Coordinates of C-alpha atoms and ligand atoms in Angstrom, one line a residue:
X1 CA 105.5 93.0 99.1
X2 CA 105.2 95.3 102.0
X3 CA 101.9 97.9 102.7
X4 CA 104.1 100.6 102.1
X5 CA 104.4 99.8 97.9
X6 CA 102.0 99.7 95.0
X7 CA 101.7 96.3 94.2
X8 CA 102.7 95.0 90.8
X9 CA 99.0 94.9 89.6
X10 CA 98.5 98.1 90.0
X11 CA 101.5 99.6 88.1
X12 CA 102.1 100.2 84.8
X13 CA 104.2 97.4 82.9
X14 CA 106.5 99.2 80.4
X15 CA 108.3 96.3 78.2
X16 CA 111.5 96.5 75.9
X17 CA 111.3 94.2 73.1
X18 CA 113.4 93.5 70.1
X19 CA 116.4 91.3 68.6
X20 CA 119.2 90.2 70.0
X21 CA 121.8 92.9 70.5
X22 CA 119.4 95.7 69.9
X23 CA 120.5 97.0 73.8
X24 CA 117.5 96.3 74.9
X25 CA 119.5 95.6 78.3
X26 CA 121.7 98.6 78.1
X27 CA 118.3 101.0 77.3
X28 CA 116.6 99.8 80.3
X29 CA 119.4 100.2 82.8
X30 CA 120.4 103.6 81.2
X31 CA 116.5 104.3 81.6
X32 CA 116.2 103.2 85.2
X33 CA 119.7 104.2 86.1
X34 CA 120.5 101.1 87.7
X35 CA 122.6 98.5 86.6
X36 CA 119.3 96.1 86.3
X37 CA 120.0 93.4 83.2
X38 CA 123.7 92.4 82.2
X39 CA 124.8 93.9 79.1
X40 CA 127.4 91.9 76.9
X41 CA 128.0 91.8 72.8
X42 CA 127.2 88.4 73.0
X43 CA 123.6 87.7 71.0
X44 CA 121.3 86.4 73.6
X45 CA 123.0 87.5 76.5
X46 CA 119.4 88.1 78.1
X47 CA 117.5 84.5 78.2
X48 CA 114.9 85.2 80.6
X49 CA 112.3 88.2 81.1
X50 CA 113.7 90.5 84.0
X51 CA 111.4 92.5 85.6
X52 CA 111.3 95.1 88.2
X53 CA 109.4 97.7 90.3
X54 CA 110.2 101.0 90.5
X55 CA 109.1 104.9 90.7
X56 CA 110.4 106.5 87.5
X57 CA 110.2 110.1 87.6
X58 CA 107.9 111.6 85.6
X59 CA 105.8 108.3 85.1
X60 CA 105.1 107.5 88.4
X61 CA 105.3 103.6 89.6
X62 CA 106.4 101.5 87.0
X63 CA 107.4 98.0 86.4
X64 CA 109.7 97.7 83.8
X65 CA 110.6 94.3 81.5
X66 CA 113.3 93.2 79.5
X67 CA 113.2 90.6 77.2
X68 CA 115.3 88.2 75.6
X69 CA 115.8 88.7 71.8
X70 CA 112.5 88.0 69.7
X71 CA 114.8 86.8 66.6
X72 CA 116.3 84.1 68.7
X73 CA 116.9 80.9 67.2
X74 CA 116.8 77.0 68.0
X75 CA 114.9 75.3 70.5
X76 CA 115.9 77.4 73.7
X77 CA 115.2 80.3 71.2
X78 CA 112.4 79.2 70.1
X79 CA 111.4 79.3 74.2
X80 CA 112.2 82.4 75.1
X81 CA 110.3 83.8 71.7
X82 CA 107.3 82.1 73.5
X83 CA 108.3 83.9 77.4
X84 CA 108.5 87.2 75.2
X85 CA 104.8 86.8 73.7
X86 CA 103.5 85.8 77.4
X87 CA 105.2 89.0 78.6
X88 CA 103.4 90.7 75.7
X89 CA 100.3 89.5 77.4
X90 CA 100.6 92.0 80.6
X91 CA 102.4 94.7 78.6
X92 CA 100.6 97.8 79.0
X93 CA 103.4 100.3 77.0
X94 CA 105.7 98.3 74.8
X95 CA 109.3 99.5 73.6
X96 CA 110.4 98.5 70.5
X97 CA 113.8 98.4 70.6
X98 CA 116.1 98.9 67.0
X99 CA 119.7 98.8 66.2
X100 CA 119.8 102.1 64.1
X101 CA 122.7 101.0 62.4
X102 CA 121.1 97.9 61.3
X103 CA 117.4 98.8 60.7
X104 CA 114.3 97.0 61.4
X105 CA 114.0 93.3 60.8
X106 CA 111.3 91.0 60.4
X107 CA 111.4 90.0 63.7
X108 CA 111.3 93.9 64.3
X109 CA 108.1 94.0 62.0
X110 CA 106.6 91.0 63.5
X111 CA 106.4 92.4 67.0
X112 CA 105.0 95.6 65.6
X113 CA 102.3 93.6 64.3
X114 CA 101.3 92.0 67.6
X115 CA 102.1 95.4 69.6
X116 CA 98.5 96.4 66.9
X117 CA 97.0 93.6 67.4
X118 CA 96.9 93.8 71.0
X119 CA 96.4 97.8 70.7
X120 CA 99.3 98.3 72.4
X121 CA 100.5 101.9 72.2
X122 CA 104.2 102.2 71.8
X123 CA 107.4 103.7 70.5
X124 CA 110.4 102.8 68.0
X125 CA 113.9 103.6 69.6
X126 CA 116.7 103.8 67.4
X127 CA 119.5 103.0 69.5
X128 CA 122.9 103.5 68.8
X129 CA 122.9 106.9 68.4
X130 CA 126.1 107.7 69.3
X131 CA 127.8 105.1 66.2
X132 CA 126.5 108.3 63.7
X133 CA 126.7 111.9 63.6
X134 CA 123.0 112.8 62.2
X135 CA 121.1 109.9 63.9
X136 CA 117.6 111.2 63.5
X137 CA 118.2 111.7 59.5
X138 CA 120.2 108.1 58.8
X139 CA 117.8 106.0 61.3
X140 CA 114.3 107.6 61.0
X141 CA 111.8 105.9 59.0
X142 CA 108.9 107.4 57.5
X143 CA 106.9 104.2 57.0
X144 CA 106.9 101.1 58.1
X145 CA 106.4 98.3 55.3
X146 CA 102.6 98.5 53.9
X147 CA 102.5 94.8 53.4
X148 CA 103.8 93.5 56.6
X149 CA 100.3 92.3 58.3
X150 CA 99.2 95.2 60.5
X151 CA 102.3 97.1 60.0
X152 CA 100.5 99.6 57.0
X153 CA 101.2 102.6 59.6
X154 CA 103.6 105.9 59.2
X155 CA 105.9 106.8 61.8
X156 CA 105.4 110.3 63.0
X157 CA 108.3 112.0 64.5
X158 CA 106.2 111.4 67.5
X159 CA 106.5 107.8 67.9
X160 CA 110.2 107.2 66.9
X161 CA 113.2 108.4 68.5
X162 CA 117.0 108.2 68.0
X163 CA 119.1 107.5 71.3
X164 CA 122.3 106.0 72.7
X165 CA 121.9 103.6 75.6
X166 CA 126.0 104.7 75.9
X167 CA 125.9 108.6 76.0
X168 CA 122.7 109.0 77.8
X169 CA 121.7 110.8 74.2
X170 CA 117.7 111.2 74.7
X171 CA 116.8 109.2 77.3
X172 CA 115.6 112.0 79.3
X173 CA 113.1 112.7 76.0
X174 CA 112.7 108.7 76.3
X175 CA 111.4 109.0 79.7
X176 CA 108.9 112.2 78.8
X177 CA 107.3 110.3 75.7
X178 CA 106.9 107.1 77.8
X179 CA 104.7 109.5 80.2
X180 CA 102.9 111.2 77.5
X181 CA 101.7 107.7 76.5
X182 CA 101.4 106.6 80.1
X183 CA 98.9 109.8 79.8
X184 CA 96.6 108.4 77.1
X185 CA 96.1 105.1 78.7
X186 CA 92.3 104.4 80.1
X187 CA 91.5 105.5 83.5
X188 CA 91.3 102.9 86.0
X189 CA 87.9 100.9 87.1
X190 CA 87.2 102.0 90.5
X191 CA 87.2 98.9 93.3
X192 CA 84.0 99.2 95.3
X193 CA 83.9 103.1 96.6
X194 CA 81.4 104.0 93.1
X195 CA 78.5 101.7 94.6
X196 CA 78.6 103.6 98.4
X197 CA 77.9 106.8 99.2
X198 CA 80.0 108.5 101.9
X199 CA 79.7 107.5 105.1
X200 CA 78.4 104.3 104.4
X201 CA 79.6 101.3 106.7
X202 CA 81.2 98.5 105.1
X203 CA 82.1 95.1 107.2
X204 CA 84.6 93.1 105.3
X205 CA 84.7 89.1 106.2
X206 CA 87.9 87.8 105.7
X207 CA 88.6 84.1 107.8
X208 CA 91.9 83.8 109.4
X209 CA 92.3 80.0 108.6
X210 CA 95.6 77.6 107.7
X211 CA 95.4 78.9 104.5
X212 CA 96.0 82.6 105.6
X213 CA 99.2 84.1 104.8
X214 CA 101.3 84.3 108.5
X215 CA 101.5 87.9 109.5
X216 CA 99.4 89.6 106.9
X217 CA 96.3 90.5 104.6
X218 CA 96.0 89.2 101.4
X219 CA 96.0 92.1 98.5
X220 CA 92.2 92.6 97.6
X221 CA 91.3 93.0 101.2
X222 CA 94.1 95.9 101.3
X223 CA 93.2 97.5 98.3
X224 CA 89.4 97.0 99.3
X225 CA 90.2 99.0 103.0
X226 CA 91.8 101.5 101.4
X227 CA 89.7 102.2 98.5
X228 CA 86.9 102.3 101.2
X229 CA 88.7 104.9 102.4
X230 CA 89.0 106.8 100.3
X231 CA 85.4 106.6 99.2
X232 CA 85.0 108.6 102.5
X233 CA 83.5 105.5 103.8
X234 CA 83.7 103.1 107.0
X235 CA 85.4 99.5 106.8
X236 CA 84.8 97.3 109.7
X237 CA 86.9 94.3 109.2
X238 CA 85.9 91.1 111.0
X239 CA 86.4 86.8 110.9
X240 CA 83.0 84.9 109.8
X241 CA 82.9 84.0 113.5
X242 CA 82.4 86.9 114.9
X243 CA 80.2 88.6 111.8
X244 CA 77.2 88.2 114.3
X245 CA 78.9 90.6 117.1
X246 CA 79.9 93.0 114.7
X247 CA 76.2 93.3 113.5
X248 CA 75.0 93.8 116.8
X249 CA 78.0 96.3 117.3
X250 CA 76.3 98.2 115.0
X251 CA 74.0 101.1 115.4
X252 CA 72.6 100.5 111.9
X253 CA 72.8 97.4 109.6
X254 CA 76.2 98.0 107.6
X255 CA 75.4 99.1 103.9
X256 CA 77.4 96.4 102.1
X257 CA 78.9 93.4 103.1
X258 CA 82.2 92.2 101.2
X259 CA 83.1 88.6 102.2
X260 CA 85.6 86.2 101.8
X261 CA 84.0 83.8 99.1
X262 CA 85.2 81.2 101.0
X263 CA 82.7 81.6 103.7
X264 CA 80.4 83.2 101.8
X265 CA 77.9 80.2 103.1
X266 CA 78.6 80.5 106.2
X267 CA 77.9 84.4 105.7
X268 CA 75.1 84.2 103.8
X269 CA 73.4 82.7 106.3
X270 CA 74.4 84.4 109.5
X271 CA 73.6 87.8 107.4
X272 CA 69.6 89.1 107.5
X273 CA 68.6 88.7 104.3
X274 CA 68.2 92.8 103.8
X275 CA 71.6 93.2 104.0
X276 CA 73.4 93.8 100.5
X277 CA 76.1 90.7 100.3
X278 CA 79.2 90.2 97.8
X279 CA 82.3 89.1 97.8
X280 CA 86.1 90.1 97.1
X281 CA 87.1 88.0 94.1
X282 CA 83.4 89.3 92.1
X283 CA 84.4 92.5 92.6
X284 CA 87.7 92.1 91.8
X285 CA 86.2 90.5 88.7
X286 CA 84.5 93.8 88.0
X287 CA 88.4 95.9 89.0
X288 CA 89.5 93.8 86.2
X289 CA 86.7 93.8 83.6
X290 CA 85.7 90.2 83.6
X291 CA 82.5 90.0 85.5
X292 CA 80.2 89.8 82.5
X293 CA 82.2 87.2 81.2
X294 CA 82.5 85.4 84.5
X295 CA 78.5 85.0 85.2
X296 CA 77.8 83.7 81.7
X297 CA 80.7 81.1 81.8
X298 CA 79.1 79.8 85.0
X299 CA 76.7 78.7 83.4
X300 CA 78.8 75.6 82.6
X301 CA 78.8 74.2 85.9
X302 CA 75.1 73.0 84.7
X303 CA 76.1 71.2 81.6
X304 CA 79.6 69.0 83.2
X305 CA 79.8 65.6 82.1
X306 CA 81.7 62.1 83.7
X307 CA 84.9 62.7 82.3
X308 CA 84.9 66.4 81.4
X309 CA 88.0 68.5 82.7
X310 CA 87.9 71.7 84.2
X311 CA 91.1 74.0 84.5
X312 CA 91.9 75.7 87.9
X313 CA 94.1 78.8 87.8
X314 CA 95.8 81.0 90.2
X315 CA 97.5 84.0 89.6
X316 CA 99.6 84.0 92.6
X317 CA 102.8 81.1 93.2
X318 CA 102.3 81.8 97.2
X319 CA 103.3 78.4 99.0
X320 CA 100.4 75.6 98.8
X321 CA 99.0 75.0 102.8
X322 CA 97.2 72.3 103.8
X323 CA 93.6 73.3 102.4
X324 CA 94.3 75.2 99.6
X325 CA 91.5 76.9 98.0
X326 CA 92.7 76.2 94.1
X327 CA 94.1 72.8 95.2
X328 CA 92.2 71.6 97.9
X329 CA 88.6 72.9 98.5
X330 CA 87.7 74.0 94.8
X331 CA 88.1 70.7 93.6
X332 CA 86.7 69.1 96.1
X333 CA 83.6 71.3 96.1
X334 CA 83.0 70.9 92.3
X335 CA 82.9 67.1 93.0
X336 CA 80.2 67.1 95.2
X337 CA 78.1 70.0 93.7
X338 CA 78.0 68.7 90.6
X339 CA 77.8 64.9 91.5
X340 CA 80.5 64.2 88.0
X341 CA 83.5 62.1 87.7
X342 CA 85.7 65.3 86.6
X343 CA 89.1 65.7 85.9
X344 CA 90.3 68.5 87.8
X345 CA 93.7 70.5 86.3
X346 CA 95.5 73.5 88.5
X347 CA 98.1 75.8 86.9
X348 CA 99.2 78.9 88.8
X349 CA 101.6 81.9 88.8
X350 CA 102.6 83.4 85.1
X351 CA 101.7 80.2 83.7
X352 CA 98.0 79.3 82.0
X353 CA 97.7 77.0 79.3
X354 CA 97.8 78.3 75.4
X355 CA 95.6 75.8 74.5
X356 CA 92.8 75.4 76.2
X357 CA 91.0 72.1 73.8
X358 CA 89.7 69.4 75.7
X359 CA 88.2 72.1 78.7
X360 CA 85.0 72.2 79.5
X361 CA 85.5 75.0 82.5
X362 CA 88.1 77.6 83.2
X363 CA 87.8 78.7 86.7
X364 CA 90.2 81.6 87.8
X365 CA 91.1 83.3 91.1
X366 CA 90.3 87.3 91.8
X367 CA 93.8 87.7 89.6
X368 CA 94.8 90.6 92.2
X369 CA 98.3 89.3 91.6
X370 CA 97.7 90.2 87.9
X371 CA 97.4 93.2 86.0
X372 CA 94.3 93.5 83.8
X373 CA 95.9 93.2 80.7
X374 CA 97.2 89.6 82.1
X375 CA 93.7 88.8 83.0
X376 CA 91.9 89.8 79.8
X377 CA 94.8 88.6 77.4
X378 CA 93.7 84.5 79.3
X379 CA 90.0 85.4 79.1
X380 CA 90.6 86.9 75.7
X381 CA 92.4 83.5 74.7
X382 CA 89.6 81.2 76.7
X383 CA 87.1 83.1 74.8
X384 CA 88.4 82.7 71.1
X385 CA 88.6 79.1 72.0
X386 CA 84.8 79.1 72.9
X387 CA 86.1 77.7 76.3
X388 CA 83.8 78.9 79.8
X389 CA 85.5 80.8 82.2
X390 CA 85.0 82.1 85.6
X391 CA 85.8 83.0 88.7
X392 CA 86.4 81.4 92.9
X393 CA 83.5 84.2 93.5
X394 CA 81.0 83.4 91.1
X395 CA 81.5 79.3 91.6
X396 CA 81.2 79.3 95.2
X397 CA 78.4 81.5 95.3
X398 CA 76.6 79.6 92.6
X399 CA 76.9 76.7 94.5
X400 CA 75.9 78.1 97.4
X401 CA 72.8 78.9 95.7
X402 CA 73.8 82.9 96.2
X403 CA 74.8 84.0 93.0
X404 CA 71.7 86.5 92.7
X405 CA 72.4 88.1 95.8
X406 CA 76.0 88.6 95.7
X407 CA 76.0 90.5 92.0
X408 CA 72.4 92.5 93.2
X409 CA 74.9 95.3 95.3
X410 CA 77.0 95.5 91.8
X411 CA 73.9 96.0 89.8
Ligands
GTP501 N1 127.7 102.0 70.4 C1 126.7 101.6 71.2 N2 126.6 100.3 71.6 C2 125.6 99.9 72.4 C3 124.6 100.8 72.8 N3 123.7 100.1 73.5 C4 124.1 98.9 73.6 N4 125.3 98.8 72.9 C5 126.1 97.5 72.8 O1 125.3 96.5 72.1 C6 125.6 95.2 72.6 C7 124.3 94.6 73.0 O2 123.8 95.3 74.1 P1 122.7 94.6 75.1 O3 122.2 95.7 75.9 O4 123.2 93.4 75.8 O5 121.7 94.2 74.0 P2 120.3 93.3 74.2 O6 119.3 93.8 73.2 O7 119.9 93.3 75.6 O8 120.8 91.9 73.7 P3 120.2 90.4 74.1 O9 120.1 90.4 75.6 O10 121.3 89.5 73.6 O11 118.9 90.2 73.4 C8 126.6 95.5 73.7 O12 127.9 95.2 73.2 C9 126.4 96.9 74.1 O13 127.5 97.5 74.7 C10 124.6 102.2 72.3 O14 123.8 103.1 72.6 N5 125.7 102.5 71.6
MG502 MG1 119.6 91.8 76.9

């Protein structure tokens, strides 16, 4: 990922679901007019998500999925069934993709009733367009079947359409509804720039160790610079070794202090106590709408037993260095905080556990890698399963016997 692009997170996932043959493929390349996903009569051509980046006039930056057919069969169908309902999980505009020749299925009516349950908003393409000569009067339903779980909802005009993937027949109007519904999603949480008033200095603490990337900053200390920025405001960026200098550099003491959690010890004590102290990953916790959930699940850390596990999951697949903070010095931590025998489980990138039994503690990482629909769809399912979770932030600064201060600027 280079400076120069919205990352991922930050986009809006649009993803095409549907059965086999559908042309879910052919819709998204006629969509993005690139040749993206390979088109073939075959059913099951697509077996893994495919997913890609991209400005799409009029929406704006987009990253747009295509999935593998949700009526697939057999045990490598039954697999890509489950990578459809995980891309589900960071969907924030879903596609619902329908042969209009041969109607909607239950496999159709199935994803319907998850697109509800998960408040998705999204649209019903009836592809195919081109195979009849009044498309919109042979494909257009008025209803969708009362008695399929969730599904008791009419279909305006609004939120069905009749194109060809082939001809190019309405993907233009495609393209306009997606934005209208890109419209109607909820604004964005602001970063850090609602708690400062302008001109306010900010020093950001971010140690350049082995377990820094080579050559870069990670994402939350880019999006935190620039959101700084924006907020008219000051950022001062500096290593925990030279935090001291940059005070004294100072005219006046800085009016928030972001840190690193990793050294938010170190930090905490090198800053004057006056000083208003937090850290990236608790307020990328806030970004992402997880904080409250975060400082009760804490709580846990109290309660661990000899023998209890505790899950530890990353977002991001970057390559494990000596040290690694989910691997390495969590873990080892936890041990000595808490004094317990645990049993310590990792899982990063796309994949986190369904079932969660048999966890006493989830603790995640800031999730800047993932969009908040990602995020709250794991706390959502750690939460139903009455499981703790939290974050690096919050469990090194509750160790660290900071927790108070580092939420008080947030407050
Ligand atoms: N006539 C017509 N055929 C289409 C259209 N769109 C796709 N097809 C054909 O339908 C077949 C399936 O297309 P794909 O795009 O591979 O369908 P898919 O939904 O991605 O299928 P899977 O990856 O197997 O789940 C291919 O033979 C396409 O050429 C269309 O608008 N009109
Ligand atoms: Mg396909």
């Amino acid at each position: 990922m280079s400076l120069q692009n919205t990352p991922s997170s930050e986009r809006v996932h649009i993803g095409f679901f549907g059965c086999r043959n559908a042309g879910k493929s052919s819709l998204v390349n006629a969509v993005t007019g690139q040749e993206l996903a390979v088109v073939s009569s075959v059913p099951g051509t697509t077996t893994d998500p495919v997913q890609k980046a991209m400005e799409l006039l009029p929406l704006g930056p987009v990253v747009i999925i295509d999935t593998p057919g949700f009526d697939d069969l057999g045990m490598l169908g039954e697999k890509r069934v489950q990578k459809t309902r995980q891309t589900l999980a960071k969907t924030d505009i879903a596609v619902l993709v329908a042969d209009g020749i041969r109607g909607l299925s239950g496999s159709d009516l199935e994803l319907v009733s998850l697109f509800q349950e998960k408040k998705l908003p999204w649209l019903l393409i009836w592809n195919k367009a081109d195979l009849t000569a009044a498309p919109e009067q042979d494909f257009f339903l008025t209803q969708l079947p009362s008695d399929a779980p969730g599904c008791g909802q009419s279909l305006s005009k609004e939120t069905q359409i009749a194109v060809s993937a082939h001809t190019g027949y309405h993907i233009f109007e495609l393209k306009e509804r997606l934005a209208h519904l890109l419209k109607e999603l909820p604004e964005k949480k602001l970063l850090v720039r609602d708690l400062l008033q302008p001109g306010s200095v900010v020093v950001l603490v971010t140690p350049i160790d082995e377990s820094a990337p080579k050559g870069r900053m990670i994402l939350p200390q880019q999006m935190m610079i620039r959101d700084v920025l924006v907020g008219g405001c000051m950022a001062f960026v500096t290593k925990e070794t030279e935090l001291k200098a940059t005070l004294q550099a100072l005219q006046n003491p800085p009016a928030l202090v972001i840190t690193d959690s990793q050294a938010f010890g170190f930090v905490s004590k090198v800053l004057p106590p006056g000083i208003p102290l937090t850290s990236f990953s608790i307020l990328m916790a806030r970004y992402k709408g997880f904080l409250g959930t975060a400082v009760t699940g804490i709580q846990a850390l109290d309660t661990l037993q000899d023998g209890d596990t505790v899950l530890i999951a990353e977002g991001c697949t970057h390559h494990r260095q000596c040290n690694d903070i989910g691997t390495v010095k969590i873990p080892r931590w936890l041990l000595s905080s808490t004094g317990k025998k645990l049993t310590i489980r990792t899982c990063s990138g796309t994949e986190f556990p369904e079932d969660l039994s048999g966890i006493s503690l989830v603790i995640h990482c800031g999730g800047c890698m993932l969009n908040e629909r990602e995020v709250q769809s794991r706390i959502q399912r750690a939460v139903s399963q009455h499981i703790p979770f939290t974050n690096y932030g919050i469990l090194i600064s509750k160790m660290n016997g900071i927790l108070e201060r580092a939420l008080k600027p947030l407050e």
